[in-house]
PDB file of C-alpha atoms in Angstrom:
ATOM      1  CA  UNK A 279     -18.651  20.554  21.160  1.00 41.00           C
ATOM      2  CA  UNK A 280     -18.226  16.641  22.139  1.00 45.00           C
ATOM      3  CA  UNK A 281     -17.229  14.990  24.838  1.00 49.00           C
ATOM      4  CA  UNK A 282     -15.633  11.183  24.791  1.00 52.00           C
ATOM      5  CA  UNK A 283     -17.774   8.869  26.826  1.00 58.00           C
ATOM      6  CA  UNK A 284     -15.291   6.125  26.859  1.00 66.00           C
ATOM      7  CA  UNK A 285     -11.560   5.147  26.167  1.00 77.00           C
ATOM      8  CA  UNK A 286      -9.800   6.388  23.377  1.00 90.00           C
ATOM      9  CA  UNK A 287      -9.630   4.779  20.332  1.00 96.00           C
ATOM     10  CA  UNK A 288      -6.307   3.449  18.916  1.00 98.00           C
ATOM     11  CA  UNK A 289      -5.564   2.046  15.575  1.00 98.00           C
ATOM     12  CA  UNK A 290      -1.887   0.518  15.958  1.00 98.00           C
ATOM     13  CA  UNK A 291       0.115  -0.258  13.078  1.00 98.00           C
ATOM     14  CA  UNK A 292       3.016  -1.773  12.463  1.00 97.00           C
ATOM     15  CA  UNK A 293       5.231  -0.301  10.543  1.00 97.00           C
ATOM     16  CA  UNK A 294       8.741  -1.483   8.641  1.00 95.00           C
ATOM     17  CA  UNK A 295       9.125   1.022   6.009  1.00 94.00           C
ATOM     18  CA  UNK A 296       8.669  -1.504   3.200  1.00 93.00           C
ATOM     19  CA  UNK A 297       5.702  -0.306   0.321  1.00 93.00           C
ATOM     20  CA  UNK A 298       3.667  -2.766   2.449  1.00 93.00           C
ATOM     21  CA  UNK A 299       3.687  -1.185   5.218  1.00 95.00           C
ATOM     22  CA  UNK A 300       3.632   2.393   4.415  1.00 97.00           C
ATOM     23  CA  UNK A 301       0.134   1.503   2.538  1.00 96.00           C
ATOM     24  CA  UNK A 302      -1.055   0.060   5.719  1.00 97.00           C
ATOM     25  CA  UNK A 303      -0.528   3.373   7.113  1.00 98.00           C
ATOM     26  CA  UNK A 304      -2.273   5.102   5.275  1.00 97.00           C
ATOM     27  CA  UNK A 305      -4.787   2.897   5.265  1.00 97.00           C
ATOM     28  CA  UNK A 306      -5.166   3.583   8.696  1.00 98.00           C
ATOM     29  CA  UNK A 307      -4.723   6.795   8.841  1.00 98.00           C
ATOM     30  CA  UNK A 308      -8.108   7.111   6.130  1.00 97.00           C
ATOM     31  CA  UNK A 309      -9.536   4.597   9.357  1.00 97.00           C
ATOM     32  CA  UNK A 310      -8.774   6.885  11.963  1.00 98.00           C
ATOM     33  CA  UNK A 311     -10.013   9.763  10.406  1.00 97.00           C
ATOM     34  CA  UNK A 312     -13.815   7.451   9.849  1.00 96.00           C
ATOM     35  CA  UNK A 313     -13.655   6.957  13.858  1.00 96.00           C
ATOM     36  CA  UNK A 314     -12.383   9.347  15.364  1.00 96.00           C
ATOM     37  CA  UNK A 315      -9.755   7.402  16.772  1.00 98.00           C
ATOM     38  CA  UNK A 316      -5.513   8.147  16.739  1.00 98.00           C
ATOM     39  CA  UNK A 317      -3.176   6.452  15.003  1.00 98.00           C
ATOM     40  CA  UNK A 318      -0.214   4.385  17.306  1.00 98.00           C
ATOM     41  CA  UNK A 319       2.581   3.565  14.502  1.00 98.00           C
ATOM     42  CA  UNK A 320       5.506   1.072  16.295  1.00 98.00           C
ATOM     43  CA  UNK A 321       8.245   0.241  14.621  1.00 98.00           C
ATOM     44  CA  UNK A 322      10.449  -2.769  16.171  1.00 97.00           C
ATOM     45  CA  UNK A 323      13.966  -3.138  16.100  1.00 95.00           C
ATOM     46  CA  UNK A 324      16.297  -5.938  17.435  1.00 90.00           C
ATOM     47  CA  UNK A 325      19.898  -7.070  17.653  1.00 79.00           C
ATOM     48  CA  UNK A 326      20.521  -9.663  14.793  1.00 73.00           C
ATOM     49  CA  UNK A 327      21.077 -12.552  15.623  1.00 67.00           C
ATOM     50  CA  UNK A 328      21.660 -16.776  13.859  1.00 64.00           C
ATOM     51  CA  UNK A 329      21.775 -19.599  15.566  1.00 68.00           C
ATOM     52  CA  UNK A 330      25.302 -20.757  16.693  1.00 67.00           C
ATOM     53  CA  UNK A 331      27.013 -17.058  16.496  1.00 66.00           C
ATOM     54  CA  UNK A 332      26.474 -13.350  17.206  1.00 64.00           C
ATOM     55  CA  UNK A 333      26.343 -11.150  14.068  1.00 62.00           C
ATOM     56  CA  UNK A 334      28.943  -7.831  15.457  1.00 66.00           C
ATOM     57  CA  UNK A 335      27.419  -5.078  15.271  1.00 62.00           C
ATOM     58  CA  UNK A 336      30.181  -1.681  14.415  1.00 64.00           C
ATOM     59  CA  UNK A 337      29.556   0.632  17.631  1.00 59.00           C
ATOM     60  CA  UNK A 338      28.648   3.468  15.717  1.00 59.00           C
ATOM     61  CA  UNK A 339      26.236   1.562  13.706  1.00 79.00           C
ATOM     62  CA  UNK A 340      22.439   2.888  16.031  1.00 90.00           C
ATOM     63  CA  UNK A 341      19.790   0.618  15.100  1.00 91.00           C
ATOM     64  CA  UNK A 342      17.426   2.302  16.955  1.00 95.00           C
ATOM     65  CA  UNK A 343      18.113   5.698  15.510  1.00 96.00           C
ATOM     66  CA  UNK A 344      18.013   4.036  12.067  1.00 95.00           C
ATOM     67  CA  UNK A 345      15.003   2.709  13.027  1.00 96.00           C
ATOM     68  CA  UNK A 346      13.322   6.134  13.640  1.00 98.00           C
ATOM     69  CA  UNK A 347      14.244   7.612  10.822  1.00 97.00           C
ATOM     70  CA  UNK A 348      12.444   4.383   8.952  1.00 97.00           C
ATOM     71  CA  UNK A 349       9.007   5.522  11.029  1.00 98.00           C
ATOM     72  CA  UNK A 350       9.229   8.764  10.552  1.00 97.00           C
ATOM     73  CA  UNK A 351      10.355   8.831   6.748  1.00 97.00           C
ATOM     74  CA  UNK A 352       7.239   6.210   6.577  1.00 97.00           C
ATOM     75  CA  UNK A 353       5.168   8.543   8.190  1.00 97.00           C
ATOM     76  CA  UNK A 354       5.803  11.395   5.687  1.00 97.00           C
ATOM     77  CA  UNK A 355       5.096   9.051   2.611  1.00 97.00           C
ATOM     78  CA  UNK A 356       1.880   8.611   3.851  1.00 97.00           C
ATOM     79  CA  UNK A 357       0.316  11.410   5.101  1.00 96.00           C
ATOM     80  CA  UNK A 358       2.551  14.431   3.650  1.00 91.00           C
ATOM     81  CA  UNK A 359       2.776  17.074   5.677  1.00 84.00           C
ATOM     82  CA  UNK A 360      -0.258  17.505   7.278  1.00 87.00           C
ATOM     83  CA  UNK A 361      -1.705  14.613   8.689  1.00 90.00           C
ATOM     84  CA  UNK A 362      -5.524  14.164   9.027  1.00 93.00           C
ATOM     85  CA  UNK A 363      -5.312  12.511  12.437  1.00 97.00           C
ATOM     86  CA  UNK A 364      -3.349  12.184  15.509  1.00 97.00           C
ATOM     87  CA  UNK A 365      -0.359   9.883  15.141  1.00 97.00           C
ATOM     88  CA  UNK A 366       1.599   8.563  17.593  1.00 98.00           C
ATOM     89  CA  UNK A 367       4.782   7.374  16.628  1.00 98.00           C
ATOM     90  CA  UNK A 368       7.178   4.649  18.509  1.00 98.00           C
ATOM     91  CA  UNK A 369      10.372   2.908  18.068  1.00 98.00           C
ATOM     92  CA  UNK A 370      10.988  -0.252  20.704  1.00 97.00           C
ATOM     93  CA  UNK A 371      13.458  -2.742  21.169  1.00 96.00           C
ATOM     94  CA  UNK A 372      11.724  -6.655  20.513  1.00 96.00           C
ATOM     95  CA  UNK A 373      10.731  -8.886  17.507  1.00 94.00           C
ATOM     96  CA  UNK A 374       8.006  -7.419  15.903  1.00 95.00           C
ATOM     97  CA  UNK A 375       5.322  -9.733  16.135  1.00 96.00           C
ATOM     98  CA  UNK A 376       5.669  -9.210  20.165  1.00 97.00           C
ATOM     99  CA  UNK A 377       5.690  -5.924  20.050  1.00 98.00           C
ATOM    100  CA  UNK A 378       2.897  -5.176  18.131  1.00 98.00           C
ATOM    101  CA  UNK A 379       1.191  -8.249  20.027  1.00 98.00           C
ATOM    102  CA  UNK A 380       1.616  -6.214  23.140  1.00 98.00           C
ATOM    103  CA  UNK A 381       0.599  -2.669  21.827  1.00 98.00           C
ATOM    104  CA  UNK A 382      -2.510  -4.414  20.176  1.00 98.00           C
ATOM    105  CA  UNK A 383      -4.157  -4.519  23.807  1.00 98.00           C
ATOM    106  CA  UNK A 384      -6.697  -2.047  24.465  1.00 97.00           C
ATOM    107  CA  UNK A 385      -6.500  -1.147  20.253  1.00 98.00           C
ATOM    108  CA  UNK A 386      -9.628  -1.032  18.006  1.00 97.00           C
ATOM    109  CA  UNK A 387      -7.575  -2.283  15.485  1.00 98.00           C
ATOM    110  CA  UNK A 388      -4.272  -3.955  14.370  1.00 98.00           C
ATOM    111  CA  UNK A 389      -3.296  -3.249  11.075  1.00 98.00           C
ATOM    112  CA  UNK A 390       0.040  -4.386   9.350  1.00 96.00           C
ATOM    113  CA  UNK A 391       1.327  -5.186   5.794  1.00 93.00           C
ATOM    114  CA  UNK A 392       0.779  -8.117   3.923  1.00 90.00           C
ATOM    115  CA  UNK A 393       4.882  -8.365   3.428  1.00 70.00           C
ATOM    116  CA  UNK A 394       7.712  -7.023   5.018  1.00 62.00           C
ATOM    117  CA  UNK A 395      11.620  -6.399   3.804  1.00 53.00           C
ATOM    118  CA  UNK A 396      12.289 -10.132   5.015  1.00 54.00           C
ATOM    119  CA  UNK A 397      11.233 -13.934   4.192  1.00 52.00           C
ATOM    120  CA  UNK A 398      10.251 -14.766   1.139  1.00 49.00           C
ATOM    121  CA  UNK A 399       9.122 -12.488  -2.016  1.00 52.00           C
ATOM    122  CA  UNK A 400       6.331 -15.143  -3.358  1.00 51.00           C
ATOM    123  CA  UNK A 401       4.698 -15.387   0.146  1.00 53.00           C
ATOM    124  CA  UNK A 402       0.910 -13.859   0.843  1.00 59.00           C
ATOM    125  CA  UNK A 403       1.143 -13.373   4.226  1.00 74.00           C
ATOM    126  CA  UNK A 404       4.750 -12.689   5.870  1.00 79.00           C
ATOM    127  CA  UNK A 405       6.073 -14.462   9.246  1.00 87.00           C
ATOM    128  CA  UNK A 406       4.908 -11.084  11.468  1.00 90.00           C
ATOM    129  CA  UNK A 407       1.597 -10.578   9.804  1.00 90.00           C
ATOM    130  CA  UNK A 408       0.743 -14.495  10.404  1.00 91.00           C
ATOM    131  CA  UNK A 409       2.014 -14.412  13.930  1.00 92.00           C
ATOM    132  CA  UNK A 410      -0.802 -10.963  14.400  1.00 95.00           C
ATOM    133  CA  UNK A 411      -3.937 -12.864  12.283  1.00 94.00           C
ATOM    134  CA  UNK A 412      -3.376 -15.841  14.915  1.00 95.00           C
ATOM    135  CA  UNK A 413      -2.409 -14.696  18.410  1.00 96.00           C
ATOM    136  CA  UNK A 414      -3.630 -10.622  18.316  1.00 97.00           C
ATOM    137  CA  UNK A 415      -6.077  -9.653  21.230  1.00 97.00           C
ATOM    138  CA  UNK A 416      -8.101  -7.740  18.530  1.00 98.00           C
ATOM    139  CA  UNK A 417      -9.750  -7.008  15.034  1.00 98.00           C
ATOM    140  CA  UNK A 418      -6.455  -7.438  12.338  1.00 97.00           C
ATOM    141  CA  UNK A 419      -6.035  -5.632   8.766  1.00 97.00           C
ATOM    142  CA  UNK A 420      -3.316  -6.552   6.731  1.00 95.00           C
ATOM    143  CA  UNK A 421      -3.063  -4.725   3.523  1.00 95.00           C
ATOM    144  CA  UNK A 422      -1.810  -5.523   0.721  1.00 90.00           C
ATOM    145  CA  UNK A 423       0.500  -3.913  -1.739  1.00 83.00           C
ATOM    146  CA  UNK A 424      -0.669  -3.643  -5.493  1.00 80.00           C
ATOM    147  CA  UNK A 425       3.168  -5.004  -6.605  1.00 74.00           C
ATOM    148  CA  UNK A 426       2.858  -8.471  -4.306  1.00 58.00           C
TER     149      UNK A 426
END
């Protein structure tokens, strides 16, 4: 029988459905298993905007629902049918970097993929990862996808 003597250990992972984010989730699950931690997998969403004008969103577009499906599919891809650790999933409205930094408060680690879906394909580190590396309140692990 083991007793927990301190606060729960958490590893926060940013997920966007990209191959690098699925790899980051897979790595975080392995690390959580080693540490006896829980994984908090987070996906952020926001309405698309552009400077000077707004992008019309069709009323049938369920952005939180699309984000939830992306997150659930990523967890299934990373862990299969039986995750070896507790994975808590969270869909949050807002910018990805800010949502991750908020979630990382009190966490043992913040794990992100090296690049998500946006930006420049030649970049070694995407904008969200760059922001997190410089501003996170805990250590950050950046997981690179082999094809990046």
